[in-house]
Amino acid sequence: MAAPVPPPTQPGFSYADPGQVCRRFVTALYSADTRRDAGPADAYQRAMRFASSTLTGQSAAADRDGRWATWAHHRVHLTAEVEPFADLPQPADNGITARRAIRVTVTPLGEGGWRGWTEHSIIDCALSHPRFHGAS
């Protein structure tokens, strides 16, 4: 049996705050720029710095976003606005797990004033010890 793969890290960031890990994961996952990213999987790879190995294996699916060609044509950038979402009941933290819910709002903005549909999503992060390192 192979040893578990440790999650990626970001130098200088403390993974001890589950809310901060979830916010950074969601922000990275929903932020992209067609002028510098090769495809939607680039945002996914940036988000993996805050995720467990459970999610890293799903990167191939992240590259299949049918909106990317339209966004690239309009030279779109996405910036995620994230905020805690308190309406989703969460169990209390314990020494092993924590849960955090984040509301994310994203609007594709392109050159020449082009604007895509605004998306609103709720992301439920399940985080696990050690140091609450990694959303899954």
mmCIF file with all atom_site columns, C-alpha atoms in Angstrom:
data_model
loop_
_atom_site.group_PDB
_atom_site.id
_atom_site.type_symbol
_atom_site.label_atom_id
_atom_site.label_alt_id
_atom_site.label_comp_id
_atom_site.label_asym_id
_atom_site.label_entity_id
_atom_site.label_seq_id
_atom_site.pdbx_PDB_ins_code
_atom_site.Cartn_x
_atom_site.Cartn_y
_atom_site.Cartn_z
_atom_site.occupancy
_atom_site.B_iso_or_equiv
_atom_site.pdbx_formal_charge
_atom_site.auth_seq_id
_atom_site.auth_comp_id
_atom_site.auth_asym_id
_atom_site.auth_atom_id
_atom_site.pdbx_PDB_model_num
ATOM 1   C CA . MET A 1 1   ? 0.000   0.000  0.000   1.00 0.00 ? 1   MET A CA 1
ATOM 2   C CA . ALA A 1 2   ? 1.393   3.396  -1.008  1.00 0.00 ? 2   ALA A CA 1
ATOM 3   C CA . ALA A 1 3   ? 1.899   6.104  1.598   1.00 0.00 ? 3   ALA A CA 1
ATOM 4   C CA . PRO A 1 4   ? -0.592  9.000  1.453   1.00 0.00 ? 4   PRO A CA 1
ATOM 5   C CA . VAL A 1 5   ? 0.575   11.947 -0.631  1.00 0.00 ? 5   VAL A CA 1
ATOM 6   C CA . PRO A 1 6   ? 1.009   15.070 1.505   1.00 0.00 ? 6   PRO A CA 1
ATOM 7   C CA . PRO A 1 7   ? -1.040  18.052 0.387   1.00 0.00 ? 7   PRO A CA 1
ATOM 8   C CA . PRO A 1 8   ? 0.742   20.907 -1.389  1.00 0.00 ? 8   PRO A CA 1
ATOM 9   C CA . THR A 1 9   ? 1.744   23.902 0.676   1.00 0.00 ? 9   THR A CA 1
ATOM 10  C CA . GLN A 1 10  ? 2.105   27.621 0.190   1.00 0.00 ? 10  GLN A CA 1
ATOM 11  C CA . PRO A 1 11  ? 5.213   29.068 1.843   1.00 0.00 ? 11  PRO A CA 1
ATOM 12  C CA . GLY A 1 12  ? 4.461   31.649 4.506   1.00 0.00 ? 12  GLY A CA 1
ATOM 13  C CA . PHE A 1 13  ? 0.820   30.628 4.978   1.00 0.00 ? 13  PHE A CA 1
ATOM 14  C CA . SER A 1 14  ? -0.443  29.097 8.208   1.00 0.00 ? 14  SER A CA 1
ATOM 15  C CA . TYR A 1 15  ? -2.851  26.254 7.595   1.00 0.00 ? 15  TYR A CA 1
ATOM 16  C CA . ALA A 1 16  ? -4.037  26.270 11.235  1.00 0.00 ? 16  ALA A CA 1
ATOM 17  C CA . ASP A 1 17  ? -7.139  28.427 10.569  1.00 0.00 ? 17  ASP A CA 1
ATOM 18  C CA . PRO A 1 18  ? -9.783  26.324 8.788   1.00 0.00 ? 18  PRO A CA 1
ATOM 19  C CA . GLY A 1 19  ? -11.757 29.397 7.709   1.00 0.00 ? 19  GLY A CA 1
ATOM 20  C CA . GLN A 1 20  ? -8.682  30.938 6.091   1.00 0.00 ? 20  GLN A CA 1
ATOM 21  C CA . VAL A 1 21  ? -7.814  27.674 4.299   1.00 0.00 ? 21  VAL A CA 1
ATOM 22  C CA . CYS A 1 22  ? -11.355 27.398 2.929   1.00 0.00 ? 22  CYS A CA 1
ATOM 23  C CA . ARG A 1 23  ? -11.448 31.060 1.815   1.00 0.00 ? 23  ARG A CA 1
ATOM 24  C CA . ARG A 1 24  ? -8.090  30.795 0.053   1.00 0.00 ? 24  ARG A CA 1
ATOM 25  C CA . PHE A 1 25  ? -9.048  27.503 -1.597  1.00 0.00 ? 25  PHE A CA 1
ATOM 26  C CA . VAL A 1 26  ? -12.323 28.939 -2.935  1.00 0.00 ? 26  VAL A CA 1
ATOM 27  C CA . THR A 1 27  ? -10.691 32.198 -4.052  1.00 0.00 ? 27  THR A CA 1
ATOM 28  C CA . ALA A 1 28  ? -7.991  30.326 -5.980  1.00 0.00 ? 28  ALA A CA 1
ATOM 29  C CA . LEU A 1 29  ? -10.473 27.862 -7.483  1.00 0.00 ? 29  LEU A CA 1
ATOM 30  C CA . TYR A 1 30  ? -12.765 30.584 -8.828  1.00 0.00 ? 30  TYR A CA 1
ATOM 31  C CA . SER A 1 31  ? -10.088 33.063 -10.017 1.00 0.00 ? 31  SER A CA 1
ATOM 32  C CA . ALA A 1 32  ? -8.760  32.772 -13.554 1.00 0.00 ? 32  ALA A CA 1
ATOM 33  C CA . ASP A 1 33  ? -7.371  34.975 -16.292 1.00 0.00 ? 33  ASP A CA 1
ATOM 34  C CA . THR A 1 34  ? -7.533  33.825 -19.912 1.00 0.00 ? 34  THR A CA 1
ATOM 35  C CA . ARG A 1 35  ? -4.684  36.207 -20.757 1.00 0.00 ? 35  ARG A CA 1
ATOM 36  C CA . ARG A 1 36  ? -2.230  34.262 -18.593 1.00 0.00 ? 36  ARG A CA 1
ATOM 37  C CA . ASP A 1 37  ? -3.816  30.859 -17.890 1.00 0.00 ? 37  ASP A CA 1
ATOM 38  C CA . ALA A 1 38  ? -3.598  28.076 -20.462 1.00 0.00 ? 38  ALA A CA 1
ATOM 39  C CA . GLY A 1 39  ? -6.989  26.738 -19.388 1.00 0.00 ? 39  GLY A CA 1
ATOM 40  C CA . PRO A 1 40  ? -9.379  26.357 -16.466 1.00 0.00 ? 40  PRO A CA 1
ATOM 41  C CA . ALA A 1 41  ? -7.173  23.689 -14.874 1.00 0.00 ? 41  ALA A CA 1
ATOM 42  C CA . ASP A 1 42  ? -4.603  26.390 -14.029 1.00 0.00 ? 42  ASP A CA 1
ATOM 43  C CA . ALA A 1 43  ? -6.958  27.846 -11.390 1.00 0.00 ? 43  ALA A CA 1
ATOM 44  C CA . TYR A 1 44  ? -7.567  24.328 -10.100 1.00 0.00 ? 44  TYR A CA 1
ATOM 45  C CA . GLN A 1 45  ? -3.821  23.757 -9.737  1.00 0.00 ? 45  GLN A CA 1
ATOM 46  C CA . ARG A 1 46  ? -3.441  27.012 -7.777  1.00 0.00 ? 46  ARG A CA 1
ATOM 47  C CA . ALA A 1 47  ? -6.292  25.934 -5.487  1.00 0.00 ? 47  ALA A CA 1
ATOM 48  C CA . MET A 1 48  ? -4.567  22.626 -4.758  1.00 0.00 ? 48  MET A CA 1
ATOM 49  C CA . ARG A 1 49  ? -2.082  24.463 -2.503  1.00 0.00 ? 49  ARG A CA 1
ATOM 50  C CA . PHE A 1 50  ? -4.959  24.548 -0.007  1.00 0.00 ? 50  PHE A CA 1
ATOM 51  C CA . ALA A 1 51  ? -6.429  21.090 -0.650  1.00 0.00 ? 51  ALA A CA 1
ATOM 52  C CA . SER A 1 52  ? -5.807  17.522 0.348   1.00 0.00 ? 52  SER A CA 1
ATOM 53  C CA . SER A 1 53  ? -4.621  14.798 -1.977  1.00 0.00 ? 53  SER A CA 1
ATOM 54  C CA . THR A 1 54  ? -8.275  13.698 -2.267  1.00 0.00 ? 54  THR A CA 1
ATOM 55  C CA . LEU A 1 55  ? -8.963  16.586 -4.646  1.00 0.00 ? 55  LEU A CA 1
ATOM 56  C CA . THR A 1 56  ? -5.654  16.696 -6.501  1.00 0.00 ? 56  THR A CA 1
ATOM 57  C CA . GLY A 1 57  ? -6.542  13.604 -8.513  1.00 0.00 ? 57  GLY A CA 1
ATOM 58  C CA . GLN A 1 58  ? -9.542  15.349 -10.077 1.00 0.00 ? 58  GLN A CA 1
ATOM 59  C CA . SER A 1 59  ? -7.527  17.939 -12.015 1.00 0.00 ? 59  SER A CA 1
ATOM 60  C CA . ALA A 1 60  ? -8.236  16.335 -15.414 1.00 0.00 ? 60  ALA A CA 1
ATOM 61  C CA . ALA A 1 61  ? -11.941 17.106 -15.024 1.00 0.00 ? 61  ALA A CA 1
ATOM 62  C CA . ALA A 1 62  ? -11.138 20.732 -14.175 1.00 0.00 ? 62  ALA A CA 1
ATOM 63  C CA . ASP A 1 63  ? -9.753  21.291 -17.673 1.00 0.00 ? 63  ASP A CA 1
ATOM 64  C CA . ARG A 1 64  ? -13.151 20.585 -19.282 1.00 0.00 ? 64  ARG A CA 1
ATOM 65  C CA . ASP A 1 65  ? -14.990 23.880 -18.870 1.00 0.00 ? 65  ASP A CA 1
ATOM 66  C CA . GLY A 1 66  ? -17.054 24.643 -21.969 1.00 0.00 ? 66  GLY A CA 1
ATOM 67  C CA . ARG A 1 67  ? -17.067 28.356 -21.146 1.00 0.00 ? 67  ARG A CA 1
ATOM 68  C CA . TRP A 1 68  ? -13.301 28.718 -21.554 1.00 0.00 ? 68  TRP A CA 1
ATOM 69  C CA . ALA A 1 69  ? -13.318 29.211 -25.353 1.00 0.00 ? 69  ALA A CA 1
ATOM 70  C CA . THR A 1 70  ? -15.860 32.052 -25.054 1.00 0.00 ? 70  THR A CA 1
ATOM 71  C CA . TRP A 1 71  ? -13.939 33.596 -22.191 1.00 0.00 ? 71  TRP A CA 1
ATOM 72  C CA . ALA A 1 72  ? -10.640 33.363 -24.078 1.00 0.00 ? 72  ALA A CA 1
ATOM 73  C CA . HIS A 1 73  ? -12.221 35.050 -27.111 1.00 0.00 ? 73  HIS A CA 1
ATOM 74  C CA . HIS A 1 74  ? -13.226 37.984 -24.870 1.00 0.00 ? 74  HIS A CA 1
ATOM 75  C CA . ARG A 1 75  ? -9.920  37.919 -22.905 1.00 0.00 ? 75  ARG A CA 1
ATOM 76  C CA . VAL A 1 76  ? -11.784 37.417 -19.633 1.00 0.00 ? 76  VAL A CA 1
ATOM 77  C CA . HIS A 1 77  ? -10.525 37.535 -16.098 1.00 0.00 ? 77  HIS A CA 1
ATOM 78  C CA . LEU A 1 78  ? -12.478 36.153 -13.153 1.00 0.00 ? 78  LEU A CA 1
ATOM 79  C CA . THR A 1 79  ? -12.138 37.540 -9.671  1.00 0.00 ? 79  THR A CA 1
ATOM 80  C CA . ALA A 1 80  ? -13.857 35.732 -6.860  1.00 0.00 ? 80  ALA A CA 1
ATOM 81  C CA . GLU A 1 81  ? -15.596 37.612 -4.072  1.00 0.00 ? 81  GLU A CA 1
ATOM 82  C CA . VAL A 1 82  ? -15.809 35.290 -1.066  1.00 0.00 ? 82  VAL A CA 1
ATOM 83  C CA . GLU A 1 83  ? -17.554 35.615 2.261   1.00 0.00 ? 83  GLU A CA 1
ATOM 84  C CA . PRO A 1 84  ? -18.469 33.207 5.049   1.00 0.00 ? 84  PRO A CA 1
ATOM 85  C CA . PHE A 1 85  ? -21.877 31.593 4.608   1.00 0.00 ? 85  PHE A CA 1
ATOM 86  C CA . ALA A 1 86  ? -23.499 31.231 8.012   1.00 0.00 ? 86  ALA A CA 1
ATOM 87  C CA . ASP A 1 87  ? -26.849 29.860 6.768   1.00 0.00 ? 87  ASP A CA 1
ATOM 88  C CA . LEU A 1 88  ? -25.429 26.354 6.332   1.00 0.00 ? 88  LEU A CA 1
ATOM 89  C CA . PRO A 1 89  ? -25.311 24.666 9.759   1.00 0.00 ? 89  PRO A CA 1
ATOM 90  C CA . GLN A 1 90  ? -21.854 23.305 10.519  1.00 0.00 ? 90  GLN A CA 1
ATOM 91  C CA . PRO A 1 91  ? -20.852 20.798 13.186  1.00 0.00 ? 91  PRO A CA 1
ATOM 92  C CA . ALA A 1 92  ? -18.515 22.058 15.900  1.00 0.00 ? 92  ALA A CA 1
ATOM 93  C CA . ASP A 1 93  ? -14.786 21.802 15.226  1.00 0.00 ? 93  ASP A CA 1
ATOM 94  C CA . ASN A 1 94  ? -12.924 19.028 16.964  1.00 0.00 ? 94  ASN A CA 1
ATOM 95  C CA . GLY A 1 95  ? -9.271  18.013 17.031  1.00 0.00 ? 95  GLY A CA 1
ATOM 96  C CA . ILE A 1 96  ? -9.628  16.105 13.764  1.00 0.00 ? 96  ILE A CA 1
ATOM 97  C CA . THR A 1 97  ? -12.086 17.935 11.495  1.00 0.00 ? 97  THR A CA 1
ATOM 98  C CA . ALA A 1 98  ? -13.622 21.319 10.816  1.00 0.00 ? 98  ALA A CA 1
ATOM 99  C CA . ARG A 1 99  ? -16.238 22.503 8.304   1.00 0.00 ? 99  ARG A CA 1
ATOM 100 C CA . ARG A 1 100 ? -16.604 25.940 6.774   1.00 0.00 ? 100 ARG A CA 1
ATOM 101 C CA . ALA A 1 101 ? -19.073 27.237 4.200   1.00 0.00 ? 101 ALA A CA 1
ATOM 102 C CA . ILE A 1 102 ? -18.187 30.043 1.801   1.00 0.00 ? 102 ILE A CA 1
ATOM 103 C CA . ARG A 1 103 ? -20.401 32.026 -0.572  1.00 0.00 ? 103 ARG A CA 1
ATOM 104 C CA . VAL A 1 104 ? -18.549 32.941 -3.767  1.00 0.00 ? 104 VAL A CA 1
ATOM 105 C CA . THR A 1 105 ? -19.674 35.421 -6.401  1.00 0.00 ? 105 THR A CA 1
ATOM 106 C CA . VAL A 1 106 ? -17.874 35.461 -9.753  1.00 0.00 ? 106 VAL A CA 1
ATOM 107 C CA . THR A 1 107 ? -18.475 37.566 -12.861 1.00 0.00 ? 107 THR A CA 1
ATOM 108 C CA . PRO A 1 108 ? -16.422 37.054 -16.045 1.00 0.00 ? 108 PRO A CA 1
ATOM 109 C CA . LEU A 1 109 ? -15.149 40.460 -17.189 1.00 0.00 ? 109 LEU A CA 1
ATOM 110 C CA . GLY A 1 110 ? -13.619 40.803 -20.621 1.00 0.00 ? 110 GLY A CA 1
ATOM 111 C CA . GLU A 1 111 ? -11.972 43.446 -22.710 1.00 0.00 ? 111 GLU A CA 1
ATOM 112 C CA . GLY A 1 112 ? -14.111 46.072 -24.373 1.00 0.00 ? 112 GLY A CA 1
ATOM 113 C CA . GLY A 1 113 ? -16.694 45.962 -21.583 1.00 0.00 ? 113 GLY A CA 1
ATOM 114 C CA . TRP A 1 114 ? -17.769 42.362 -22.251 1.00 0.00 ? 114 TRP A CA 1
ATOM 115 C CA . ARG A 1 115 ? -19.465 40.834 -19.209 1.00 0.00 ? 115 ARG A CA 1
ATOM 116 C CA . GLY A 1 116 ? -20.611 37.264 -18.672 1.00 0.00 ? 116 GLY A CA 1
ATOM 117 C CA . TRP A 1 117 ? -23.213 35.847 -16.307 1.00 0.00 ? 117 TRP A CA 1
ATOM 118 C CA . THR A 1 118 ? -22.601 36.343 -12.595 1.00 0.00 ? 118 THR A CA 1
ATOM 119 C CA . GLU A 1 119 ? -22.396 33.049 -10.735 1.00 0.00 ? 119 GLU A CA 1
ATOM 120 C CA . HIS A 1 120 ? -23.239 32.569 -7.062  1.00 0.00 ? 120 HIS A CA 1
ATOM 121 C CA . SER A 1 121 ? -22.127 29.349 -5.383  1.00 0.00 ? 121 SER A CA 1
ATOM 122 C CA . ILE A 1 122 ? -21.927 27.953 -1.877  1.00 0.00 ? 122 ILE A CA 1
ATOM 123 C CA . ILE A 1 123 ? -18.853 25.841 -1.179  1.00 0.00 ? 123 ILE A CA 1
ATOM 124 C CA . ASP A 1 124 ? -18.802 23.536 1.843   1.00 0.00 ? 124 ASP A CA 1
ATOM 125 C CA . CYS A 1 125 ? -15.207 22.799 2.860   1.00 0.00 ? 125 CYS A CA 1
ATOM 126 C CA . ALA A 1 126 ? -14.477 19.727 4.959   1.00 0.00 ? 126 ALA A CA 1
ATOM 127 C CA . LEU A 1 127 ? -11.052 20.215 6.523   1.00 0.00 ? 127 LEU A CA 1
ATOM 128 C CA . SER A 1 128 ? -8.979  17.707 8.391   1.00 0.00 ? 128 SER A CA 1
ATOM 129 C CA . HIS A 1 129 ? -6.047  17.656 10.758  1.00 0.00 ? 129 HIS A CA 1
ATOM 130 C CA . PRO A 1 130 ? -3.055  18.001 10.853  1.00 0.00 ? 130 PRO A CA 1
ATOM 131 C CA . ARG A 1 131 ? -3.287  21.756 11.230  1.00 0.00 ? 131 ARG A CA 1
ATOM 132 C CA . PHE A 1 132 ? -6.573  21.753 9.273   1.00 0.00 ? 132 PHE A CA 1
ATOM 133 C CA . HIS A 1 133 ? -4.450  21.422 6.185   1.00 0.00 ? 133 HIS A CA 1
ATOM 134 C CA . GLY A 1 134 ? -6.619  20.904 3.193   1.00 0.00 ? 134 GLY A CA 1
ATOM 135 C CA . ALA A 1 135 ? -10.122 21.283 1.957   1.00 0.00 ? 135 ALA A CA 1
ATOM 136 C CA . SER A 1 136 ? -11.722 18.225 0.437   1.00 0.00 ? 136 SER A CA 1
#
